[in-house]
């Protein structure tokens, strides 16, 4: 009997062990399935954000090439900043309206994707208009002189360029708001805002790297000789080639996003009754949202505004600074080739900054958790202050005693100053990673309990960006002309605002660590 009980006991133990092993296998399989689903979800989230990379590719070309290109059409340097007014105006007008309607869109393809589709198509048309503006201008009556000897203004081409520039900025804002709101929609559940921010910053870095590489490439006119015409010489042909690649990449990235985003159709019953008031309701809700924001959010908006006052001079004049102050070139005349070389070198500098931005973006969430977001934000502004001050000093040293009439100076820049300039470009990618992520994470945490759609919330935040851009666009050119120092005054003002913002960030910002599960919000350029 004892032997039988022993055998039964051993059999029971064996069965129990087998059962436990089976349970472990089931749990392991379940964990594997959950892990695969999570990995697939993250990969799909990453690819669904691809349109941001395509748009950023176009932005990189715009930021690195268009200020110099506009001067080749005869627009004086002091008026270049005025051509950028369309950006803040488009941000202020378009983002609230598009955000309002994208929050309430009941299209079959979802809330955000219809706006992304239409905006991308307009962007493609706009970059083609800009790229071929010189040829269109000649057809409309500009000078028939060959572009290699023409030095006067080409007003028809300039007008076509400005029209394309305005459409481009309006279309960019049409896409950016819904695209970022869609990332907030998709990442709010399983992944959270930090993952969404990292994905978005990574795509921005990828788009910037590719865009600045295309802008720095001076071989487009050699690879595609048909890009050159009597109205469009080497620099213009290179811009054409880069912008044609932008069309291709935007179409591809848009198609991937449209396919993988997986938005669900919004039920009409969920749309608020006030949506019938349209644009008036959009701005009414926008200012109502401003009125009802928590007090700490106004502090975030104030610091954000001053931050962009510091950044916009660099964004507007970065490659022009390299072409003028470092390379001593001019947009037109015998020194135009040197200026163009400096612009391409500036694009390489922006490429380096984008690589730094991409690498830094992975560290931002951890730094915010360890130091708090406001400390990270403050440190980044101290860095901008130091870099902008250094750019002013380098520019003054480079131009001090420079005699433009000496042909010996047409051979290029001082190698040491060029290396320092590229280093400064690379370093500025560190605070730029903070600029593109931390303010939105802070705003997300501050407003996490507030009502309203993500699209409209982006419109509220965008005010803190577009107003500083408008101020700099209206004042930078006249200040540069008044002081007669090219881009140096604008950079000096940017550095001063960066220092002020660094102090304010420590004093007035709320303590947050970027851990909220609220949706990610981001503003325009």
Coordinates of C-alpha atoms in Angstrom, one line a residue:
X1 CA 0.0 0.0 0.0
X2 CA 2.8 2.4 0.9
X3 CA 4.5 1.6 -2.5
X4 CA 1.1 2.3 -4.3
X5 CA 0.7 5.6 -2.5
X6 CA 4.3 6.5 -3.2
X7 CA 3.8 5.7 -6.9
X8 CA 0.6 7.7 -6.9
X9 CA 2.3 10.5 -5.2
X10 CA 5.1 10.5 -7.7
X11 CA 2.6 10.4 -10.5
X12 CA 0.8 13.4 -9.0
X13 CA 4.0 15.3 -8.6
X14 CA 4.9 14.5 -12.2
X15 CA 1.5 15.7 -13.4
X16 CA 1.9 18.8 -11.3
X17 CA 5.3 19.5 -12.7
X18 CA 4.0 18.9 -16.2
X19 CA 1.1 21.3 -15.6
X20 CA 3.4 24.0 -14.2
X21 CA 5.7 23.6 -17.3
X22 CA 2.7 23.9 -19.5
X23 CA 1.6 27.0 -17.7
X24 CA 5.1 28.5 -18.0
X25 CA 5.0 27.7 -21.8
X26 CA 1.6 29.3 -22.2
X27 CA 2.7 32.4 -20.2
X28 CA 6.0 32.5 -22.2
X29 CA 4.0 32.3 -25.5
X30 CA 1.7 35.0 -24.2
X31 CA 4.6 37.2 -23.4
X32 CA 6.2 36.5 -26.8
X33 CA 2.9 37.4 -28.5
X34 CA 2.5 40.6 -26.4
X35 CA 6.1 41.5 -27.1
X36 CA 5.6 41.0 -30.8
X37 CA 2.4 43.0 -30.8
X38 CA 4.1 45.8 -28.9
X39 CA 7.1 45.8 -31.3
X40 CA 4.8 45.8 -34.3
X41 CA 2.8 48.6 -32.8
X42 CA 5.9 50.7 -32.2
X43 CA 7.1 50.0 -35.7
X44 CA 3.8 51.0 -37.2
X45 CA 3.7 54.1 -35.1
X46 CA 7.2 55.0 -36.4
X47 CA 6.3 54.4 -40.0
X48 CA 2.9 56.3 -39.6
X49 CA 5.0 59.3 -38.7
X50 CA 7.0 59.1 -41.9
X51 CA 5.2 62.1 -43.5
X52 CA 6.9 64.3 -40.9
X53 CA 10.3 63.2 -42.3
X54 CA 9.2 64.1 -45.8
X55 CA 7.8 67.5 -44.8
X56 CA 11.0 68.2 -42.7
X57 CA 13.1 67.3 -45.8
X58 CA 11.3 70.2 -47.6
X59 CA 11.7 72.4 -44.6
X60 CA 15.4 71.8 -44.5
X61 CA 15.7 72.9 -48.1
X62 CA 13.6 75.9 -47.4
X63 CA 15.6 76.9 -44.3
X64 CA 19.0 76.4 -45.9
X65 CA 18.5 77.6 -49.5
X66 CA 15.6 80.0 -49.9
X67 CA 17.0 83.1 -48.1
X68 CA 20.2 83.0 -50.3
X69 CA 18.1 82.1 -53.4
X70 CA 15.8 85.1 -52.9
X71 CA 18.8 87.4 -53.0
X72 CA 19.9 86.0 -56.3
X73 CA 16.6 87.2 -57.7
X74 CA 17.4 90.7 -56.7
X75 CA 15.6 91.0 -53.3
X76 CA 17.8 93.1 -51.1
X77 CA 19.2 91.5 -47.9
X78 CA 17.4 93.9 -45.6
X79 CA 14.1 92.8 -47.1
X80 CA 14.7 89.1 -47.1
X81 CA 13.3 88.8 -43.6
X82 CA 10.0 90.3 -44.8
X83 CA 9.5 87.3 -47.2
X84 CA 9.4 85.1 -44.1
X85 CA 6.3 86.9 -42.7
X86 CA 4.1 84.4 -44.5
X87 CA 5.3 81.7 -42.0
X88 CA 3.9 83.2 -38.8
X89 CA 0.8 84.5 -40.6
X90 CA 0.1 81.1 -42.0
X91 CA 0.7 79.5 -38.6
X92 CA -1.7 81.9 -36.9
X93 CA -4.4 81.7 -39.5
X94 CA -4.2 78.2 -40.9
X95 CA -3.4 76.1 -37.8
X96 CA -6.4 77.0 -35.7
X97 CA -8.8 76.5 -38.7
X98 CA -7.2 73.3 -39.8
X99 CA -6.9 72.1 -36.2
X100 CA -10.6 72.9 -35.6
X101 CA -11.8 71.1 -38.6
X102 CA -9.5 68.1 -38.2
X103 CA -10.8 67.6 -34.7
X104 CA -14.3 67.3 -36.2
X105 CA -13.7 65.8 -39.6
X106 CA -16.0 62.8 -40.3
X107 CA -14.3 61.6 -43.5
X108 CA -14.1 57.9 -44.1
X109 CA -10.3 58.0 -44.1
X110 CA -10.2 59.6 -40.6
X111 CA -9.8 63.0 -39.0
X112 CA -6.3 63.9 -39.9
X113 CA -5.4 62.1 -43.2
X114 CA -7.6 64.2 -45.5
X115 CA -5.7 67.4 -44.5
X116 CA -2.4 65.6 -44.8
X117 CA -3.2 64.5 -48.3
X118 CA -4.4 67.9 -49.5
X119 CA -1.5 69.8 -47.8
X120 CA 1.2 67.5 -49.3
X121 CA -0.2 68.0 -52.8
X122 CA -0.1 71.7 -52.4
X123 CA 3.5 71.5 -51.0
X124 CA 4.6 69.6 -54.1
X125 CA 3.0 72.3 -56.4
X126 CA 4.6 75.1 -54.3
X127 CA 8.2 73.7 -54.4
X128 CA 7.9 73.3 -58.2
X129 CA 6.8 76.9 -58.5
X130 CA 9.7 78.1 -56.4
X131 CA 12.3 75.9 -58.2
X132 CA 11.2 77.1 -61.7
X133 CA 10.5 80.7 -60.6
X134 CA 13.5 82.1 -62.6
X135 CA 12.4 80.4 -65.8
X136 CA 8.8 81.5 -65.2
X137 CA 10.0 85.0 -64.5
X138 CA 11.8 85.2 -67.8
X139 CA 8.7 84.0 -69.7
X140 CA 6.8 86.8 -67.9
X141 CA 9.2 89.5 -69.1
X142 CA 12.3 89.5 -66.9
X143 CA 15.7 90.4 -68.3
X144 CA 16.9 88.3 -71.3
X145 CA 20.5 88.5 -70.2
X146 CA 22.1 85.2 -69.3
X147 CA 22.0 84.5 -65.6
X148 CA 25.8 84.3 -65.4
X149 CA 26.1 88.1 -66.3
X150 CA 22.8 89.4 -65.0
X151 CA 23.1 91.4 -61.7
X152 CA 19.9 93.4 -61.6
X153 CA 16.6 92.5 -60.0
X154 CA 14.3 90.0 -61.7
X155 CA 10.9 91.2 -60.3
X156 CA 8.7 88.7 -62.2
X157 CA 10.7 85.8 -60.9
X158 CA 10.8 87.3 -57.4
X159 CA 7.0 87.7 -57.5
X160 CA 6.6 84.0 -58.6
X161 CA 9.0 83.0 -55.9
X162 CA 7.1 84.9 -53.2
X163 CA 3.7 83.4 -54.3
X164 CA 5.3 79.9 -54.1
X165 CA 6.8 80.7 -50.8
X166 CA 3.5 81.7 -49.3
X167 CA 1.7 78.7 -50.7
X168 CA 4.4 76.5 -49.3
X169 CA 4.2 77.9 -45.8
X170 CA 0.4 77.7 -45.8
X171 CA 0.5 74.1 -47.0
X172 CA 3.2 73.2 -44.5
X173 CA 1.0 74.4 -41.7
X174 CA -2.0 72.6 -43.2
X175 CA 0.0 69.3 -42.9
X176 CA 1.9 69.9 -39.7
X177 CA -1.0 70.4 -37.3
X178 CA -3.0 67.3 -38.3
X179 CA 0.2 65.2 -38.6
X180 CA 1.3 66.0 -35.1
X181 CA -2.2 65.7 -33.7
X182 CA -2.4 62.3 -35.4
X183 CA 0.8 61.3 -33.6
X184 CA -0.8 62.4 -30.4
X185 CA -3.9 60.3 -31.2
X186 CA -1.8 57.2 -32.0
X187 CA 0.7 57.4 -29.2
X188 CA -1.7 58.4 -26.3
X189 CA -2.8 54.9 -25.6
X190 CA 0.0 52.2 -25.3
X191 CA 3.1 54.3 -25.9
X192 CA 2.7 57.7 -24.2
X193 CA 4.0 61.1 -25.1
X194 CA 7.7 60.5 -24.6
X195 CA 7.7 57.7 -27.2
X196 CA 5.7 59.9 -29.5
X197 CA 8.1 62.8 -29.0
X198 CA 11.2 60.5 -29.6
X199 CA 9.6 59.2 -32.9
X200 CA 8.7 62.7 -34.1
X201 CA 12.2 64.1 -33.3
X202 CA 13.8 61.2 -35.0
X203 CA 11.9 61.7 -38.2
X204 CA 12.7 65.4 -38.0
X205 CA 16.3 64.5 -37.7
X206 CA 16.1 62.1 -40.6
X207 CA 14.3 64.7 -42.8
X208 CA 16.8 67.3 -41.8
X209 CA 19.9 65.1 -42.5
X210 CA 18.5 64.2 -46.0
X211 CA 17.4 67.7 -46.8
X212 CA 20.6 69.4 -45.7
X213 CA 22.6 66.8 -47.6
X214 CA 20.6 67.6 -50.7
X215 CA 21.0 71.3 -50.1
X216 CA 24.8 70.9 -49.7
X217 CA 25.1 68.9 -52.9
X218 CA 26.5 71.1 -55.7
X219 CA 26.3 68.4 -58.3
X220 CA 22.6 68.4 -59.3
X221 CA 23.3 70.6 -62.4
X222 CA 26.0 68.1 -63.4
X223 CA 23.8 65.0 -62.9
X224 CA 20.8 66.6 -64.6
X225 CA 22.2 69.1 -67.2
X226 CA 18.6 69.9 -68.4
X227 CA 18.0 71.7 -65.1
X228 CA 20.2 74.6 -66.3
X229 CA 18.7 77.3 -68.5
X230 CA 19.7 80.8 -69.6
X231 CA 17.7 82.1 -66.7
X232 CA 18.9 79.4 -64.2
X233 CA 22.6 78.9 -63.6
X234 CA 24.4 76.4 -61.4
X235 CA 23.0 77.5 -58.0
X236 CA 19.5 77.8 -59.3
X237 CA 19.8 74.4 -61.0
X238 CA 21.0 72.8 -57.8
X239 CA 18.0 74.2 -56.0
X240 CA 15.7 72.8 -58.7
X241 CA 17.2 69.3 -58.4
X242 CA 16.9 69.3 -54.6
X243 CA 13.3 70.5 -54.7
X244 CA 12.4 67.8 -57.3
X245 CA 13.7 65.2 -54.9
X246 CA 11.5 66.8 -52.2
X247 CA 8.4 66.2 -54.4
X248 CA 9.3 62.5 -54.7
X249 CA 10.1 62.0 -51.0
X250 CA 6.9 63.8 -49.9
X251 CA 4.7 61.7 -52.2
X252 CA 6.3 58.5 -50.9
X253 CA 6.2 59.4 -47.2
X254 CA 2.6 60.7 -47.6
X255 CA 1.6 57.3 -49.1
X256 CA 3.2 55.3 -46.3
X257 CA 1.5 57.5 -43.6
X258 CA -1.9 57.3 -45.4
X259 CA -1.6 53.5 -45.5
X260 CA -0.3 52.8 -42.0
X261 CA -1.9 55.4 -39.8
X262 CA -5.1 53.3 -39.4
X263 CA -7.4 56.2 -38.4
X264 CA -11.0 55.3 -37.6
X265 CA -13.8 57.4 -39.0
X266 CA -15.2 59.8 -36.4
X267 CA -18.8 59.3 -35.6
X268 CA -20.9 62.3 -36.5
X269 CA -22.7 61.9 -33.2
X270 CA -19.4 62.7 -31.4
X271 CA -19.0 66.0 -33.3
X272 CA -20.0 69.0 -31.2
X273 CA -23.1 70.9 -32.3
X274 CA -21.0 74.1 -32.4
X275 CA -18.9 72.8 -35.3
X276 CA -21.4 74.4 -37.8
X277 CA -20.0 77.8 -36.9
X278 CA -16.9 77.0 -38.9
X279 CA -13.9 79.4 -39.0
X280 CA -15.5 81.8 -36.6
X281 CA -16.0 79.0 -34.1
X282 CA -12.4 77.9 -34.7
X283 CA -11.0 81.3 -33.6
X284 CA -13.7 81.7 -31.0
X285 CA -12.7 78.4 -29.4
X286 CA -9.1 79.3 -29.8
X287 CA -9.4 82.5 -27.7
X288 CA -11.8 80.8 -25.3
X289 CA -9.1 78.2 -24.8
X290 CA -6.6 80.9 -24.1
X291 CA -8.9 82.5 -21.6
X292 CA -9.6 79.3 -19.8
X293 CA -6.0 78.0 -19.7
X294 CA -4.5 77.3 -16.3
X295 CA -2.1 80.1 -15.0
X296 CA 0.9 77.8 -15.4
X297 CA 0.2 77.4 -19.1
X298 CA 0.6 81.2 -19.6
X299 CA 4.1 80.9 -18.2
X300 CA 4.9 78.1 -20.6
X301 CA 3.6 80.2 -23.5
X302 CA 5.7 83.2 -22.4
X303 CA 8.9 81.2 -22.1
X304 CA 8.1 79.5 -25.4
X305 CA 7.7 82.9 -27.1
X306 CA 11.0 84.2 -25.9
X307 CA 12.7 81.0 -26.8
X308 CA 11.6 81.5 -30.4
X309 CA 12.7 85.1 -30.4
X310 CA 16.2 83.7 -29.7
X311 CA 16.0 81.0 -32.4
X312 CA 14.4 82.7 -35.4
X313 CA 17.4 84.9 -36.4
X314 CA 19.5 81.7 -36.7
X315 CA 16.8 79.8 -38.6
X316 CA 16.4 82.7 -41.0
X317 CA 20.0 83.6 -41.7
X318 CA 22.1 80.6 -40.9
X319 CA 23.4 79.8 -44.4
X320 CA 23.5 83.4 -45.4
X321 CA 25.8 84.1 -42.5
X322 CA 28.2 81.4 -43.7
X323 CA 28.1 82.8 -47.3
X324 CA 28.6 86.4 -46.3
X325 CA 30.5 86.7 -43.0
X326 CA 32.6 83.5 -43.3
X327 CA 33.1 83.1 -47.1
X328 CA 32.9 86.9 -47.9
X329 CA 30.6 86.2 -50.9
X330 CA 27.7 88.1 -52.4
X331 CA 24.5 86.7 -53.9
X332 CA 25.0 88.4 -57.3
X333 CA 28.1 89.4 -59.3
X334 CA 31.6 88.0 -59.6
X335 CA 31.5 86.7 -56.0
X336 CA 28.2 84.8 -56.3
X337 CA 30.0 81.5 -56.8
X338 CA 31.9 82.0 -53.5
X339 CA 28.6 82.9 -51.8
X340 CA 27.0 79.8 -53.2
X341 CA 29.9 77.7 -51.8
X342 CA 29.4 79.3 -48.4
X343 CA 25.6 78.5 -48.5
X344 CA 26.4 74.9 -49.3
X345 CA 28.9 74.8 -46.5
X346 CA 26.2 76.2 -44.2
X347 CA 23.9 73.4 -45.3
X348 CA 26.7 70.9 -44.3
X349 CA 26.7 72.7 -40.9
X350 CA 23.0 72.2 -40.6
X351 CA 23.4 68.6 -41.5
X352 CA 25.9 68.2 -38.6
X353 CA 23.4 69.9 -36.3
X354 CA 20.7 67.5 -37.4
X355 CA 22.9 64.5 -36.6
X356 CA 23.5 66.0 -33.1
X357 CA 19.8 66.7 -32.8
X358 CA 18.9 63.1 -33.6
X359 CA 21.4 61.7 -31.1
X360 CA 20.3 64.1 -28.4
X361 CA 16.6 63.4 -28.8
X362 CA 17.0 60.0 -27.3
X363 CA 18.5 61.5 -24.1
X364 CA 15.9 64.2 -23.6
X365 CA 13.2 62.0 -21.7
X366 CA 15.9 60.6 -19.3
X367 CA 17.3 64.1 -18.7
X368 CA 13.9 65.5 -18.0
X369 CA 13.1 62.8 -15.5
X370 CA 16.4 63.3 -13.7
X371 CA 16.7 67.1 -13.8
X372 CA 13.1 68.2 -14.5
X373 CA 12.0 69.7 -17.8
X374 CA 12.5 73.3 -16.8
X375 CA 16.1 72.8 -15.9
X376 CA 16.8 71.1 -19.2
X377 CA 14.9 73.9 -21.0
X378 CA 17.0 76.5 -19.2
X379 CA 20.3 74.8 -19.9
X380 CA 19.5 74.6 -23.6
X381 CA 18.9 78.4 -23.7
X382 CA 22.2 79.0 -22.0
X383 CA 23.8 76.9 -24.7
X384 CA 22.0 79.0 -27.4
X385 CA 23.3 82.2 -25.8
X386 CA 26.8 80.9 -25.8
X387 CA 26.6 79.7 -29.4
X388 CA 25.0 82.9 -30.8
X389 CA 27.6 85.0 -28.9
X390 CA 30.3 82.9 -30.4
X391 CA 28.8 83.4 -33.9
X392 CA 28.8 87.1 -33.5
X393 CA 32.4 87.1 -32.4
X394 CA 33.5 84.8 -35.2
X395 CA 31.6 87.0 -37.7
X396 CA 33.2 90.2 -36.5
X397 CA 36.7 88.6 -36.5
X398 CA 36.2 87.3 -40.1
X399 CA 35.1 90.7 -41.4
X400 CA 37.4 92.9 -39.4
X401 CA 39.9 94.5 -41.8
X402 CA 38.5 92.6 -44.8
X403 CA 38.9 94.5 -48.0
X404 CA 36.3 93.4 -50.6
X405 CA 38.3 95.0 -53.4
X406 CA 41.2 92.6 -53.0
X407 CA 41.0 89.7 -55.4
X408 CA 43.1 87.6 -53.0
X409 CA 40.1 87.4 -50.7
X410 CA 38.0 85.7 -53.4
X411 CA 39.7 82.3 -52.8
X412 CA 37.7 81.3 -49.8
X413 CA 37.4 81.7 -46.0
X414 CA 39.9 81.3 -43.3
X415 CA 40.1 77.5 -42.6
X416 CA 40.2 78.0 -38.8
X417 CA 37.1 80.2 -38.8
X418 CA 35.4 77.8 -41.1
X419 CA 36.1 74.9 -38.8
X420 CA 34.8 77.0 -35.8
X421 CA 31.7 77.9 -37.7
X422 CA 30.9 74.3 -38.5
X423 CA 31.5 73.3 -34.9
X424 CA 29.0 75.9 -33.7
X425 CA 26.5 74.6 -36.2
X426 CA 27.0 71.1 -34.9
X427 CA 26.7 72.1 -31.3
X428 CA 23.4 74.0 -31.8
X429 CA 21.7 70.7 -32.6
X430 CA 21.8 69.9 -28.8
X431 CA 19.5 72.7 -27.7
X432 CA 17.5 72.3 -30.9
X433 CA 16.5 68.8 -29.7
X434 CA 15.1 70.4 -26.6
X435 CA 13.3 73.1 -28.6
X436 CA 11.5 70.4 -30.6
X437 CA 10.4 68.3 -27.7
X438 CA 10.5 69.7 -24.1
X439 CA 8.2 72.7 -24.6
X440 CA 5.5 70.4 -26.0
X441 CA 5.9 67.8 -23.2
X442 CA 5.6 70.6 -20.6
X443 CA 2.5 72.0 -22.2
X444 CA 1.0 68.5 -22.5
X445 CA 1.4 67.9 -18.8
X446 CA 0.1 71.4 -17.8
X447 CA -3.1 71.0 -20.0
X448 CA -3.7 67.3 -19.5
X449 CA -6.9 67.9 -17.7
X450 CA -8.2 70.6 -20.0
X451 CA -11.0 69.9 -22.5
X452 CA -10.6 70.3 -26.3
X453 CA -9.1 68.5 -29.2
X454 CA -5.5 68.1 -29.9
X455 CA -5.7 70.1 -33.2
X456 CA -7.1 73.1 -31.4
X457 CA -4.6 72.8 -28.6
X458 CA -1.8 73.0 -31.2
X459 CA -3.4 76.2 -32.5
X460 CA -3.2 77.7 -29.0
X461 CA 0.5 76.7 -28.6
X462 CA 1.3 78.0 -32.0
X463 CA 0.6 81.6 -31.0
X464 CA 3.7 81.5 -28.8
X465 CA 5.7 80.6 -31.9
X466 CA 4.2 82.7 -34.7
X467 CA 4.2 86.0 -32.8
X468 CA 8.0 86.0 -32.1
X469 CA 8.6 84.9 -35.7
X470 CA 6.6 87.9 -37.0
X471 CA 8.5 90.3 -34.7
X472 CA 11.9 89.1 -35.9
X473 CA 10.8 89.0 -39.6
X474 CA 9.7 92.7 -39.3
X475 CA 12.8 93.9 -37.4
X476 CA 15.8 91.8 -38.3
X477 CA 16.4 93.2 -41.8
X478 CA 16.0 96.9 -40.9
X479 CA 18.4 96.4 -37.9
X480 CA 21.0 94.7 -40.1
X481 CA 20.8 97.6 -42.5
X482 CA 21.0 100.2 -39.8
X483 CA 24.1 98.7 -38.3
X484 CA 25.6 97.7 -41.6
X485 CA 26.9 94.5 -40.2
X486 CA 25.0 91.9 -42.4
X487 CA 23.6 89.2 -40.0
X488 CA 25.6 90.1 -36.9
X489 CA 22.9 92.4 -35.2
X490 CA 20.2 89.7 -35.6
X491 CA 22.4 87.0 -34.1
X492 CA 23.3 89.4 -31.2
X493 CA 19.6 90.0 -30.5
X494 CA 19.0 86.2 -30.6
X495 CA 21.7 85.6 -28.0
X496 CA 20.3 88.3 -25.7
X497 CA 16.8 86.7 -25.8
X498 CA 18.3 83.3 -25.2
X499 CA 20.0 84.5 -22.0
X500 CA 16.8 86.1 -20.8
X501 CA 14.8 83.0 -21.5
X502 CA 17.3 80.8 -19.6
X503 CA 16.8 82.8 -16.5
X504 CA 13.0 82.9 -16.9
X505 CA 12.7 79.2 -17.5
X506 CA 14.3 78.5 -14.0
X507 CA 12.1 81.1 -12.3
X508 CA 8.6 80.7 -13.8
X509 CA 8.2 77.3 -15.4
X510 CA 6.3 74.6 -13.4
X511 CA 8.2 71.5 -12.3
X512 CA 7.5 68.7 -14.7
X513 CA 9.4 65.6 -15.8
X514 CA 7.8 64.7 -19.1
X515 CA 6.0 61.7 -17.8
X516 CA 2.4 62.6 -18.5
X517 CA 0.2 60.3 -20.7
X518 CA -1.4 63.3 -22.2
X519 CA -1.1 63.8 -25.9
X520 CA 2.0 65.3 -27.5
X521 CA 1.5 68.8 -28.9
X522 CA 3.9 70.7 -31.2
X523 CA 3.9 74.0 -32.9
X524 CA 5.0 75.2 -36.3
X525 CA 8.3 76.5 -37.5

